[in-house]
Amino acid sequence: MKRSAADATLDPAALPAAPPARRRRAPASWSLRIGAGLLLFYAGVALLSLVWTPYDPLAPGMGDGYLPPSREFLLGTDRLGADILSRLMAGARYDLGITLVAVAIALSIGSALGTIAGYFGGVVDTVISRLVEVFQAFPGLLFAMLIVQAVGPGVPNIILVLSFIGIPDYLRLARAEIRSRRAWPYAEAARMVGNTPWLVAFRHLLPNSAGPLLAFTSINAAFVALVTASLGFLGLGLDPNTPEWGSMIARGQDGVMTGEWWVSFFPGLAILGLTGAFYLLGDALSDLTDPRRRR
Amino acid sequence: MNGAPYTVLRTRGLAKQYPVAGGRRLVAVDGVDLALDAGRTLALVGESGSGKSTIARCVVRLVEPSAGEVWINGRAVHAMGRGSLPELYREAQMVFQDPNGSLNPRMTVRQVLHEPLRLHLKLDRERREARARQLVEQVGLTPAHLDRYPHELSGGQRQRIGIARALAVEPDLLILDEPTSSLDVSVRGDILALLLRLQREMRLAYLFITHDLQVVRHVADDVAVMYLGGIVESGPVAEVFARPAHPYTRALLSAAPVPEWGVTRTRLRLAGEIPSPIDPPPGCRLVGRCPLAQPGCSAARPPLVEVSPGHLSACPVTLTAGDRP
C-alpha cells in the first residue's frame, strides 16, 4: 500500500504545540477611537435625518433670515430663513454618502486594475500605468471641476467623477503592493497547489495587501470629502438649494463679513469633523497594518 | 508495488539566462542534465548563486527555462502550455526553503491543506477534511493544529505543514528547496527523519537542494555538485564523497568540518571568490581559482567524463594526472 496510516507514535517533540495562542489584539489607539466614533456619529445623524429633522431642511422661511443660534433654532437660520441644524443633518447624507460610495468604487476598480497590472506585468502593466500617469497629470479638484462641467449635474455624476479621479491612486498603490509580493514563496506555492494566476493574484496576494489599501482608503476619503464640499461650494454639480455642507458655506459667505458667522461656521465645522475622522481612522489603520509603524 | 527503476525526472541541457543591462546576459543555469529514479534522492549541492534554486524552479516551470528539456514521468514539461501546468503539479510538488514566506499568513493550516485537495483533486468538503487530518498526522502533527495560523506555529511545525501541503496530491516527485536551512539546528534532524520516512512509505523521488554536505551524506543516494550554473561532478554519494574527482568538489569537501577528533586533512584551497555569472568566459569556470589549472583549461568547457561507473567529473586535469586520492 502506498500510503500507510499515520504513525501516531512518531515525533512527540512536535506534538506539544504552543497553547492556543489567541491573536493578541493591539490596544485601540485614541486616534482609532475618535476617528471611528466620529464616523459612527456622522452615520447616525445621516440615518436619523431620513426620519426626523427639527424642521424641513429644504424649506425656506422656517423663521426669519439670519436668526442667531437660539432655543428655537439651535444653530440659527440662514439668509432664506431655513433651519441650519436640519440642513446640516440632511447634509450628512450627501457628504458622507457621496464620499463613501465614490471611495468604494475607486477602491474596487483601482485595486482590481492595480492587481492585474502588478501581477501580470508586461504590456498590460505598461498600458495601464501610462494611462494612469496621463490622468494624474491634472490636479484632482481641477479635473473634477472639468468633468462635472462636462457630464452635467446630479449626485450620481458627482460620485462617478470623484471615483474616477480616485482610481489612479488606488491602482498605483495596489500595483506596488502586488508587485512586491508576487515573488514571495507563498505566491509560488499557491501556483503549485492548483491556483490559476488570477486566483493567486486576487485570492492570495490582494487580501494580504488589504491593510495598506484600507489605511490609504480612509485617508483618501478625507480628501474626497473635501473635494465634494469644494464642488458644492463652487456651485458645481448640485442644485444650490441642496443641503450639502459646501453649498451651505457658499450660501453663508455674505454673512461672514456682517457678523452672521453661524451660517458658514457650522457646515465648515461639520466638514472639518468628517475629514478629521477619516484622517484619524486612516492613521490608526496604517499603524495597525504597517509592522514598521507598530510599536 | 514493484521496485524496478523508473525515471521520474530527467533534464537535458537545461539552461536559464537572464538579460541584464548593457545587452549582457546572466547565465544562471548552463546546460544541466539530471536523472532521478522513483524512490531515490538526488542532491544538488553548491554555493549560493550556483543556480540550484533556479534549476528547481525551472523543473516545475515556476521559472521559464531558456533552453533544454525537462521530462517528468515521461511528460515533456518544457513543451506544456502554461494552462496545463496544474496537471504537472499533481505529480511534482515543492517544499520551499522558508516556511514563513511560503505559507499565506492569512490562511489557517486547514485552509492551506484544503486548497490542493479542492483545486487539484476536486474532493468534497468531507473528504478534504478527512484527508487533511490524515496529512497533519502523517507529518507528525495533530488535527488540533488545523485551526492554527502560521504565526502560531514554530518554524519546524510550519515546515511540516509545507511538507503536508506538498504531499496532499500524492506526488511522485518532491522538490525540496533547502527545506532545513532556515530551521533551528535542533529541528533539522527531525525534519530530515520525517522526509526519509515519507520517502520510504510513498516511494517518493526527491530532488534535494542544499548547500549542507552533512545533509547530503545523510539523505541522498546521488549527488550533483554545481558551480556557477553547471554541474562539475556527479555520482553516488558514497563514491563522490570518498573519491572526489573535481578540484571544486575537493575544495568543498575539505572545507567542511569533520565531526571526529584528531582527524586532519590536507585542504585544497581555491583562490578568490566565486566570479560573476554575467557573460562568463569560455572554458572551465574554475579557471583563476583552481590551483591545478593548466593552459588548456580556459580554451573550452571541459565535458563531464566518467571516472568510475556512474561517477562523472568535468576536470580533465585530475583525470589524466591520475592523482586521485
XYZ file of C-alpha atoms in Angstrom:
620
model
C 0.000 0.000 0.000
C 1.362 3.329 -0.968
C 0.031 5.461 1.871
C 0.296 3.895 5.269
C -1.806 5.267 8.072
C -0.150 7.992 10.062
C 2.301 6.772 12.588
C 0.797 8.163 15.757
C 3.816 7.452 17.879
C 6.102 9.463 15.696
C 7.878 12.532 16.863
C 6.363 13.539 20.153
C 8.637 16.570 20.052
C 6.342 18.251 17.607
C 3.150 17.395 19.463
C 3.129 19.738 22.424
C 2.028 22.589 20.250
C 2.032 26.056 21.646
C -1.067 26.617 23.760
C -3.803 28.056 21.578
C -2.263 31.472 21.304
C -5.016 33.893 20.514
C -4.026 36.684 18.247
C -3.109 39.479 20.569
C -5.252 42.440 19.735
C -3.475 45.762 19.669
C -4.941 48.206 22.157
C -7.192 50.630 20.311
C -5.332 53.899 19.931
C -7.022 57.179 20.697
C -6.959 58.113 17.014
C -8.811 54.904 16.193
C -11.422 55.555 18.864
C -12.028 59.187 17.976
C -11.979 58.547 14.220
C -14.309 55.580 14.317
C -16.542 57.229 16.928
C -16.936 60.399 14.892
C -17.715 58.444 11.745
C -20.368 56.437 13.573
C -21.823 59.704 14.868
C -21.990 61.140 11.338
C -23.550 57.949 10.001
C -26.107 58.004 12.819
C -27.021 61.610 12.082
C -27.363 60.827 8.369
C -29.713 57.955 9.126
C -31.672 59.971 11.682
C -32.179 62.752 9.141
C -34.102 60.321 6.966
C -36.847 60.053 9.584
C -36.517 63.178 11.689
C -35.097 66.666 11.499
C -36.245 69.604 13.648
C -37.524 71.448 10.574
C -37.845 70.724 6.884
C -34.256 71.128 5.665
C -35.323 72.155 2.178
C -37.994 74.680 3.055
C -37.070 78.377 3.434
C -38.834 80.677 5.823
C -38.960 78.391 8.840
C -38.013 81.526 10.729
C -36.781 84.972 9.766
C -33.500 85.172 7.824
C -30.192 85.234 9.758
C -31.562 84.311 13.159
C -28.636 83.608 15.514
C -28.491 80.308 17.412
C -31.298 80.155 19.962
C -33.525 77.692 21.752
C -35.859 77.636 18.786
C -33.160 77.298 16.117
C -30.209 75.666 17.842
C -27.719 76.624 15.130
C -29.614 79.611 13.746
C -31.145 80.172 10.319
C -29.627 81.157 7.011
C -30.383 84.070 4.682
C -33.593 82.402 3.477
C -34.737 81.505 6.974
C -34.053 77.739 6.658
C -33.022 75.893 9.838
C -29.289 75.251 9.769
C -29.342 72.258 12.135
C -31.893 70.495 9.930
C -29.867 71.259 6.844
C -26.659 70.070 8.492
C -28.304 66.794 9.436
C -29.598 66.221 5.924
C -26.223 67.277 4.553
C -24.556 64.356 6.302
C -26.387 62.113 3.841
C -24.837 63.961 0.921
C -21.290 64.489 2.125
C -20.862 61.145 3.870
C -22.857 59.196 1.269
C -21.126 60.648 -1.778
C -17.717 60.173 -0.174
C -18.300 56.575 0.879
C -19.765 55.433 -2.426
C -17.136 57.235 -4.510
C -14.316 55.817 -2.408
C -15.769 52.307 -2.546
C -15.964 52.429 -6.345
C -12.453 53.846 -6.680
C -11.074 51.255 -4.273
C -12.706 48.343 -6.102
C -11.800 49.361 -9.635
C -8.395 50.791 -8.744
C -7.218 47.823 -6.727
C -8.548 45.337 -9.290
C -6.703 47.062 -12.141
C -3.645 47.562 -9.972
C -3.608 43.887 -9.056
C -3.764 42.892 -12.710
C -1.036 45.358 -13.687
C 1.153 44.375 -10.750
C 0.823 40.615 -11.055
C 0.864 40.130 -14.799
C 3.263 42.942 -15.685
C 4.373 43.234 -19.283
C 2.268 45.030 -21.864
C -0.848 45.105 -19.676
C 1.112 46.855 -16.958
C 2.699 49.338 -19.348
C -0.630 50.323 -20.916
C -2.443 50.675 -17.585
C 0.395 52.557 -15.922
C 0.861 55.044 -18.783
C -2.882 55.766 -18.903
C -2.888 56.415 -15.191
C 0.017 58.830 -15.490
C -1.899 60.854 -18.071
C -4.818 61.262 -15.682
C -2.574 62.031 -12.771
C -1.068 64.962 -14.638
C -4.182 67.013 -13.680
C -4.763 68.174 -10.108
C -7.727 66.287 -8.640
C -10.050 69.184 -7.916
C -9.414 70.863 -11.266
C -10.032 67.591 -13.054
C -13.237 67.034 -11.068
C -14.488 70.520 -11.947
C -13.829 69.970 -15.627
C -15.597 66.639 -15.774
C -18.575 67.776 -13.707
C -18.997 70.637 -16.141
C -18.818 68.158 -18.984
C -21.134 65.419 -17.702
C -23.676 67.684 -16.048
C -25.106 67.914 -12.527
C -26.570 65.259 -10.249
C -25.430 63.135 -7.337
C -24.641 60.036 -9.466
C -22.467 62.115 -11.767
C -20.554 63.613 -8.843
C -19.973 60.145 -7.435
C -18.708 58.897 -10.792
C -16.374 61.853 -11.210
C -14.968 61.533 -7.703
C -14.403 57.811 -8.040
C -12.807 58.329 -11.425
C -10.242 60.783 -10.100
C -9.548 58.442 -7.184
C -8.841 55.329 -9.248
C -5.201 56.159 -10.174
C -4.050 56.400 -6.562
C -5.601 53.066 -5.622
C -4.271 51.488 -8.780
C -0.725 52.602 -8.129
C -0.821 51.512 -4.510
C -2.318 48.082 -5.315
C 0.151 47.603 -8.158
C 3.115 48.360 -5.920
C 1.806 46.096 -3.159
C 1.182 43.185 -5.516
C 4.493 43.603 -7.308
C 6.337 43.428 -4.028
C 4.516 40.214 -3.134
C 4.338 38.352 -6.411
C 7.756 36.768 -5.981
C 7.024 35.656 -2.426
C 7.257 31.908 -1.931
C 3.590 31.693 -0.984
C 2.675 33.049 -4.397
C 4.750 30.248 -5.960
C 3.296 27.760 -3.501
C -0.200 28.914 -4.418
C 0.526 28.200 -8.079
C 1.678 24.696 -7.222
C -1.431 23.810 -5.235
C -3.539 24.492 -8.287
C -4.434 28.184 -8.264
C -4.670 29.921 -11.617
C -2.675 33.156 -11.915
C -5.932 35.094 -11.381
C -6.656 33.224 -8.189
C -3.121 33.765 -6.937
C -3.429 37.492 -7.585
C -6.918 38.028 -6.192
C -7.283 35.345 -3.539
C -3.770 35.231 -2.132
C -1.917 38.448 -2.877
C -4.680 41.064 -2.796
C -6.072 40.071 0.645
C -2.570 40.353 2.032
C -2.421 43.898 0.696
C -5.758 44.823 2.266
C -4.216 46.553 5.277
C -2.252 49.234 3.424
C -5.084 49.663 0.919
C -7.709 50.220 3.613
C -5.481 52.616 5.511
C -4.970 54.619 2.349
C -8.703 54.437 1.571
C -9.568 56.142 4.818
C -7.031 58.921 4.325
C -8.164 59.316 0.734
C -11.783 59.555 1.912
C -10.842 62.712 3.799
C -9.631 64.212 0.536
C -12.749 63.092 -1.330
C -14.991 64.633 1.336
C -13.108 67.887 0.864
C -13.490 67.781 -2.918
C -17.207 67.015 -2.518
C -17.626 70.084 -0.339
C -15.459 72.159 -2.675
C -17.615 71.281 -5.665
C -20.690 72.226 -3.627
C -19.070 75.481 -2.561
C -18.302 76.327 -6.167
C -21.888 75.510 -7.095
C -20.842 72.706 -9.420
C -22.844 69.555 -9.786
C -25.629 70.057 -7.254
C -28.724 72.216 -7.088
C -27.769 75.267 -4.987
C -30.590 74.543 -2.543
C -29.172 71.093 -1.746
C -28.286 70.961 1.956
C -24.753 69.911 1.140
C -22.220 71.438 3.519
C -20.062 73.072 0.856
C -23.095 74.777 -0.710
C -24.210 75.837 2.755
C -20.888 77.577 3.338
C -21.294 79.305 -0.008
C -24.773 80.484 0.951
C -23.469 81.926 4.185
C -20.361 83.647 2.896
C -22.059 87.071 2.580
C -22.963 86.923 6.241
C -19.440 86.242 7.461
C -18.389 89.864 6.903
C -21.512 91.310 8.534
C -21.444 89.184 11.676
C -23.758 86.273 10.764
C -20.907 83.797 11.257
C -23.045 80.790 12.148
C -24.379 80.247 8.640
C -20.965 79.230 7.270
C -19.290 78.224 10.510
C -21.343 75.147 11.381
C -21.160 73.463 7.959
C -17.443 74.207 7.971
C -17.137 72.538 11.347
C -19.064 69.531 10.023
C -16.619 69.194 7.109
C -13.649 69.564 9.417
C -15.045 66.837 11.672
C -15.669 64.445 8.801
C -12.283 64.858 7.144
C -10.620 64.704 10.540
C -12.441 61.482 11.376
C -11.356 59.833 8.127
C -7.822 61.021 8.613
C -7.562 59.787 12.192
C -9.020 56.418 11.242
C -6.620 56.101 8.326
C -3.684 56.994 10.513
C -4.729 54.392 13.070
C -5.160 51.777 10.334
C -1.687 52.467 8.951
C -0.279 51.972 12.409
C -2.120 48.697 12.774
C -1.271 47.286 9.373
C 2.277 48.513 8.851
C 4.572 46.482 11.066
C 7.262 49.117 10.798
C 4.933 51.631 12.437
C 3.662 49.209 15.052
C 5.174 49.892 18.420
C 4.316 -2.066 -5.962
C 7.403 -3.032 -7.876
C 10.885 -1.826 -7.256
C 12.021 -1.588 -10.831
C 13.913 1.605 -11.507
C 11.695 4.130 -13.130
C 12.953 7.557 -14.079
C 10.701 10.211 -12.562
C 12.716 13.259 -13.555
C 15.102 13.799 -16.397
C 16.545 17.063 -17.686
C 18.657 17.550 -20.747
C 20.623 20.711 -21.477
C 18.521 22.737 -19.059
C 19.552 26.396 -19.223
C 18.377 29.701 -17.890
C 19.762 33.092 -18.786
C 18.586 36.499 -17.732
C 19.222 39.591 -19.812
C 20.969 42.295 -17.823
C 21.759 45.925 -18.542
C 24.057 46.637 -21.464
C 22.875 43.719 -23.590
C 24.819 41.266 -21.454
C 23.391 38.085 -20.046
C 23.487 36.451 -16.678
C 23.918 32.707 -17.017
C 22.118 31.187 -14.028
C 21.925 27.613 -15.295
C 24.049 26.364 -18.148
C 23.222 23.029 -19.741
C 22.297 20.735 -16.879
C 21.477 17.040 -17.301
C 19.851 15.273 -14.379
C 18.176 11.911 -13.906
C 16.250 10.804 -10.843
C 14.561 7.440 -10.287
C 11.460 6.731 -8.233
C 12.153 6.379 -4.539
C 15.623 7.887 -4.841
C 17.157 11.139 -3.681
C 19.332 13.299 -5.852
C 21.070 16.101 -4.003
C 22.052 19.280 -5.796
C 24.813 20.994 -3.866
C 26.599 24.243 -4.458
C 27.204 27.690 -3.050
C 24.591 30.432 -3.117
C 24.294 31.690 -6.642
C 25.341 28.414 -8.218
C 21.902 28.010 -9.798
C 20.453 25.273 -7.588
C 17.181 27.009 -6.824
C 16.828 28.186 -10.400
C 17.001 24.567 -11.539
C 14.308 23.640 -9.017
C 12.066 26.377 -10.332
C 12.767 25.596 -13.982
C 11.869 21.952 -13.457
C 8.317 22.898 -12.447
C 8.158 25.984 -14.648
C 7.855 28.489 -11.819
C 10.694 29.995 -13.818
C 10.625 29.541 -17.586
C 13.785 27.776 -18.762
C 15.622 29.436 -21.662
C 16.535 26.139 -23.267
C 16.655 22.421 -22.654
C 14.235 19.641 -21.903
C 12.531 18.550 -18.711
C 10.746 15.221 -18.526
C 8.670 14.260 -15.512
C 7.016 10.838 -15.542
C 7.594 10.776 -19.287
C 5.801 14.072 -19.748
C 7.580 16.756 -21.758
C 7.340 19.573 -19.222
C 9.213 22.043 -21.438
C 6.535 21.704 -24.106
C 3.498 22.070 -21.837
C 1.186 25.026 -22.254
C 1.028 27.263 -19.227
C -2.629 26.419 -18.790
C -1.962 22.709 -18.348
C 0.685 23.138 -15.640
C -1.788 22.070 -12.903
C -1.579 18.559 -14.424
C 2.161 18.664 -13.767
C 1.641 19.858 -10.193
C -0.410 16.767 -9.410
C 2.779 14.765 -9.963
C 5.563 17.121 -8.902
C 5.398 19.268 -5.798
C 7.790 21.541 -3.977
C 8.772 22.223 -0.393
C 10.130 25.722 -0.012
C 13.131 26.953 1.865
C 11.372 29.486 4.033
C 8.299 28.039 5.732
C 7.301 31.530 6.896
C 7.214 33.013 3.455
C 5.672 30.022 1.738
C 2.555 29.937 3.912
C -0.077 32.599 3.372
C -0.231 34.427 6.721
C -3.994 34.830 6.426
C -4.786 31.150 5.947
C -5.203 28.573 8.682
C -3.454 25.245 8.346
C -6.832 23.768 7.413
C -7.252 26.223 4.547
C -3.686 25.595 3.408
C -4.238 21.840 3.257
C -7.720 22.008 1.774
C -6.580 24.132 -1.133
C -4.713 21.495 -3.163
C -7.380 18.915 -2.323
C -10.078 21.227 -3.631
C -8.268 22.631 -6.656
C -6.283 19.611 -7.822
C -8.303 16.638 -6.644
C -11.775 18.246 -6.568
C -12.639 16.491 -3.315
C -15.794 17.477 -1.445
C -15.531 19.145 1.945
C -15.952 15.988 3.978
C -13.265 14.051 2.161
C -10.955 17.063 2.189
C -11.264 17.287 5.941
C -10.583 13.578 6.402
C -7.530 13.796 4.167
C -6.276 16.975 5.876
C -6.423 15.207 9.256
C -4.551 12.274 7.785
C -1.927 14.621 6.332
C -1.184 16.522 9.542
C -0.751 13.220 11.345
C 1.459 11.920 8.584
C 3.854 14.809 9.176
C 3.825 14.339 12.949
C 1.288 16.979 13.983
C -2.250 16.624 15.308
C -5.658 17.681 13.951
C -5.624 20.393 16.639
C -3.040 22.169 14.512
C -5.550 22.560 11.679
C -7.058 25.643 13.291
C -3.753 27.425 13.750
C -2.392 30.276 11.715
C 1.229 30.024 10.538
C 2.390 32.618 13.075
C 1.067 30.403 15.868
C 3.374 27.555 14.826
C 7.081 27.039 15.348
C 9.448 27.008 12.390
C 9.642 23.229 12.367
C 5.874 22.873 12.575
C 5.476 25.308 9.696
C 7.843 23.283 7.567
C 5.854 20.154 8.415
C 2.773 21.940 7.085
C 4.717 22.860 3.951
C 5.549 19.192 3.520
C 1.959 18.111 4.186
C 0.725 20.581 1.581
C 3.135 19.152 -0.983
C 2.056 15.601 -0.153
C -1.657 16.360 -0.426
C -1.858 15.442 -4.098
C 0.234 12.261 -3.635
C 3.006 13.394 -5.964
C 5.754 11.183 -7.363
C 8.408 13.864 -7.263
C 9.124 16.235 -4.412
C 11.466 19.141 -4.984
C 12.987 20.144 -1.682
C 14.488 23.615 -1.932
C 16.779 23.814 1.087
C 13.988 22.524 3.333
C 16.027 22.668 6.512
C 18.367 25.592 6.024
C 16.082 28.184 7.628
C 15.334 25.970 10.629
C 16.989 25.743 14.003
C 19.676 23.116 14.082
C 17.717 21.276 16.765
C 14.742 20.603 14.492
C 16.667 19.932 11.279
C 17.226 16.327 12.229
C 13.520 15.824 12.914
C 12.546 17.203 9.542
C 15.150 15.101 7.730
C 13.962 11.983 9.562
C 10.396 12.821 8.579
C 11.402 13.241 4.942
C 13.251 9.917 4.926
C 10.269 8.124 6.462
C 7.827 9.665 3.984
C 10.093 8.686 1.121
C 10.137 5.083 2.281
C 6.376 4.998 2.768
C 5.446 6.555 -0.546
C 8.410 5.777 -2.784
C 8.855 9.477 -3.411
C 11.636 10.779 -5.590
C 13.441 13.730 -4.001
C 15.322 16.431 -5.806
C 17.060 17.759 -2.715
C 18.639 21.172 -2.980
C 21.075 22.091 -0.266
C 24.430 23.592 0.490
C 24.926 21.402 3.533
C 27.259 18.477 2.833
C 26.312 16.716 6.059
C 22.692 16.690 4.911
C 23.717 15.257 1.552
C 25.638 12.469 3.217
C 22.632 11.766 5.436
C 19.755 11.716 2.961
C 20.949 11.438 -0.629
C 21.649 8.492 -2.904
C 23.235 10.546 -5.642
C 24.780 13.969 -5.658
C 25.392 16.584 -8.321
C 27.839 19.345 -7.425
C 27.108 22.669 -9.045
C 29.401 25.565 -9.696
C 28.278 28.719 -11.486
C 25.262 27.187 -13.182
C 26.872 23.959 -14.325
C 27.394 20.500 -12.870
C 31.081 19.827 -12.242
C 30.751 16.404 -10.697
C 28.019 13.868 -10.087
C 27.584 10.317 -8.950
C 26.643 8.113 -5.992
C 27.128 9.997 -2.714
C 29.474 7.456 -1.149
C 31.687 7.369 -4.232
C 31.826 11.146 -4.761
C 32.490 11.865 -1.109
C 35.132 9.171 -0.808
C 36.924 9.901 -4.070
C 36.094 13.408 -5.246
C 37.499 13.918 -8.742
C 36.872 17.586 -9.416
C 39.016 20.250 -7.713
C 35.884 22.183 -6.744
C 34.335 19.173 -5.036
C 37.602 18.510 -3.251
C 37.741 22.088 -2.053
C 34.130 21.924 -0.920
C 34.652 18.679 0.966
C 37.897 19.729 2.541
C 36.309 22.977 3.727
C 33.576 21.137 5.638
C 34.214 20.474 9.311
C 34.941 16.876 10.299
C 32.905 15.599 13.237
C 35.805 13.499 14.534
C 38.551 14.390 16.950
C 42.084 14.216 15.725
C 41.341 13.792 12.051
C 43.464 16.087 9.933
C 43.204 16.521 6.217
C 45.110 18.230 3.503
C 42.933 21.083 2.379
C 42.595 22.093 -1.191
C 42.093 25.804 -1.238
C 40.584 27.819 -4.049
C 41.855 31.325 -4.612
C 39.481 34.273 -4.514
C 35.714 34.474 -4.681
C 33.061 32.909 -6.860
C 33.149 35.068 -10.049
C 30.224 36.915 -11.596
C 27.821 34.796 -13.669
C 27.410 37.660 -16.128
C 28.920 36.898 -19.544
C 31.187 34.097 -18.332
C 34.270 33.400 -20.455
C 34.576 30.095 -22.315
C 36.454 27.265 -20.683
C 36.287 25.841 -17.223
C 34.548 28.222 -14.796
C 37.056 27.404 -12.111
C 39.987 28.842 -14.043
C 41.539 31.613 -11.989
C 40.687 29.947 -8.699
C 41.950 26.457 -9.329
C 45.440 25.502 -8.107
C 45.591 22.696 -10.685
C 44.661 24.807 -13.722
C 46.504 24.117 -16.974
C 46.744 26.395 -20.010
C 44.192 24.236 -21.842
C 41.536 24.774 -19.161
C 40.420 28.165 -20.453
C 40.043 27.047 -24.059
C 36.781 25.147 -23.861
C 34.321 23.972 -21.267
C 35.515 20.529 -20.127
C 32.755 17.932 -20.567
C 31.597 15.535 -17.861
C 33.617 12.334 -18.220
C 33.008 9.072 -16.439
C 35.789 8.426 -13.950
C 34.237 5.283 -12.498
C 30.827 3.652 -13.105
C 28.163 6.333 -12.592
C 30.674 8.876 -11.364
C 31.162 11.847 -13.689
C 33.629 14.703 -13.400
C 34.284 17.726 -15.573
C 38.007 18.012 -14.935
C 40.441 16.556 -17.483
C 43.427 17.575 -15.342
C 42.670 15.331 -12.375
C 41.640 12.597 -14.781
C 44.942 12.449 -16.639
C 47.200 13.337 -13.750
C 45.980 10.234 -12.012
C 46.342 11.949 -8.664
C 43.003 10.797 -7.343
C 43.215 10.098 -3.650
